[in-house]
Amino acid sequence: MNLPDYIEASRRTKLKKDIEYYNNDIKNIGLGKTYHIKTYGCQMNEHDTENLKAMLEELGFTYNDNYLTSDLVLLNTCSIRENAHNKAFGMLGRLKHLKEENPNLIVGLCGCMAQEEGVVSEILNKYKWVNFVFGTHNIHRLPYIINEVLNNNTNEIEVFSKEGNIIEGIPVKRDSKYKAYVNIIYGCDKFCTYCIVPFTRGGQRSRLKEDIVKEVEQLVKDGYMEVTLLGQNVNAYGKDLNLGYGMEKLLEEVSKTNIPRIRFVTSHPWDFTDGMIDCITRHENIMPAIHLPVQSGSNKILKMMGRKYTKEEYLTLFNKMKERIPRVSISTDIIVGFPGEDREDFNETIDLVNKCKFDNAFTFIYSKREHTPATKLKDNTPLEEKERRLNQLNEIVNKYFLENNKKLVGTLVPVLVEGISDKKNELYGYTDTNKLINFKGNDDIIGKIVTVKVTSAKTWSLDGELYDK
Ligand code: SAH
Ligand code: SF4
Ligand code: F3S
């Protein structure tokens, strides 16, 4: 049994990581069995799930859309806020009943919650029936862990507090035939005081440029139209490798693969260089859409959050992007109700939002996370007041989403067509600036980039008509 340890998880060593290649000699143990994976959290977890699916299918398991009738259910969990926790524990509650009816059901838990000391001890005490738990650093061990569970009928808890080597070559079963996630950097060394990610995902480790480019080249051969380069802070890419190149160089190289669209998330404002801005403007296949989380507009709160920039510095960067990158759309993340945030601080956030008029924003109430430095801060603001602030903020950000979308009415936009929308008999896709658009057309253009004329705007989407295939 390997259990998570927070002190270990918070340590950072400068030792360079080696690269290991995925290797699995276990076969067929899942033949005749079905699996279901529930995924919570960010794109990194979504992409891990694509790896987990491929590994399970290599073992012979087949995917079942319905967890109620699956032989194996795996929860790929997220720790970022309390409600992500609650969702996963709620699901475990439902699985407990299922397991009472069907003792052969195999239940596993992985992802960020598996890296939390408190969660694993709760599972060991109250959810003893969970068959296996593994963490974010050892997803490649899934075949071995399941083999143990099936053959020896044991409960397997294998969580490593420290990240190990970078594992290349883990198989992947991608959800889309047109858009793909590609990891470029794992972990995070920023330690923003509210955030659990540096503990659950470990230290910053970049993949080699050559491995990333090779993956994108293969995607181009397979007909993919878009890649999203993934990392908690992609702008720090390469810093740990000490090879003299960073995100700008990587973007250059990925651009040369001629993949039609390149996106990247998430950018921390601290590491966003002028060189990167120029690089985006130089390459047509790097999309003019940047996610640039600000978190707060108050310098006092930004300092307490450990974000390492001021409101003014953020605005300078923001304005530079708007000036230099034609048509750029900028989205953000904002936390309200951080400990010590008073009305004045909140008004600073509103002021920043009024200045930036973001194209999209994800807004959250601060959630206290186990062992993070912010847990020690005094928090006097009642939840009702935090909810009022969130509602007020949402009203304002939504107003700007609509305003920005309305400006596009009458213009022609390039759209990667992704499929048929659920509601109406229409196609849907995303513009280069990452806006959802619905329009009528034949399904033979799914997977292609077409030109659409925007005919009307809503808060979260556009409507249009096909202009040119
Ligand atoms: N690496 C990214 C963010 C990843 S987490 C960055 O630094 O920008 C996604 C978002 O969740 C964060 O931007 C933040 O707004 C929010 N978040 C993280 N921890 C949180 C917490 N404890 N409470 C509320 N929101 C949180
Ligand atoms: Fe969390 Fe900050 Fe790292 Fe983003 S940069 S993952 S908010 S610690
Ligand atoms: Fe959640 Fe882990 Fe992502 S905490 S947001 S799944 S890195």
PDB file of C-alpha atoms and ligand atoms in Angstrom, residues 188 190-192 194-195 197-198 232-233 268 295 307, ligand 2:
ATOM      1  CA  CYS A 188       2.825  23.230 -11.161  1.00  0.00           C
ATOM      2  CA  LYS A 190       3.450  28.300  -8.587  1.00  0.00           C
ATOM      3  CA  PHE A 191       1.823  27.419  -5.261  1.00  0.00           C
ATOM      4  CA  CYS A 192      -0.914  30.056  -5.431  1.00  0.00           C
ATOM      5  CA  TYR A 194      -5.601  28.839  -2.475  1.00  0.00           C
ATOM      6  CA  CYS A 195      -4.718  26.059  -4.889  1.00  0.00           C
ATOM      7  CA  VAL A 197      -2.914  21.515  -7.791  1.00  0.00           C
ATOM      8  CA  PRO A 198       0.806  21.776  -6.868  1.00  0.00           C
ATOM      9  CA  GLN A 232      -1.354  24.183 -15.579  1.00  0.00           C
ATOM     10  CA  ASN A 233       0.965  26.940 -16.665  1.00  0.00           C
ATOM     11  CA  HIS A 268      -0.308  32.330 -16.049  1.00  0.00           C
ATOM     12  CA  GLN A 295      -8.359  35.676 -10.122  1.00  0.00           C
ATOM     13  CA  ARG A 307      -0.163  35.483  -7.927  1.00  0.00           C
TER      14      ARG A 307
HETATM   15 FE1  SF4 B   2      -2.999  26.457  -9.114  1.00  0.00          FE
HETATM   16 FE2  SF4 B   2      -1.678  28.709  -9.330  1.00  0.00          FE
HETATM   17 FE3  SF4 B   2      -0.621  26.455 -10.288  1.00  0.00          FE
HETATM   18 FE4  SF4 B   2      -2.720  27.556 -11.488  1.00  0.00          FE
HETATM   19  S1  SF4 B   2      -0.681  28.440 -11.285  1.00  0.00           S
HETATM   20  S2  SF4 B   2      -2.459  25.403 -10.974  1.00  0.00           S
HETATM   21  S3  SF4 B   2      -3.887  28.402  -9.772  1.00  0.00           S
HETATM   22  S4  SF4 B   2      -1.020  26.934  -8.138  1.00  0.00           S
END
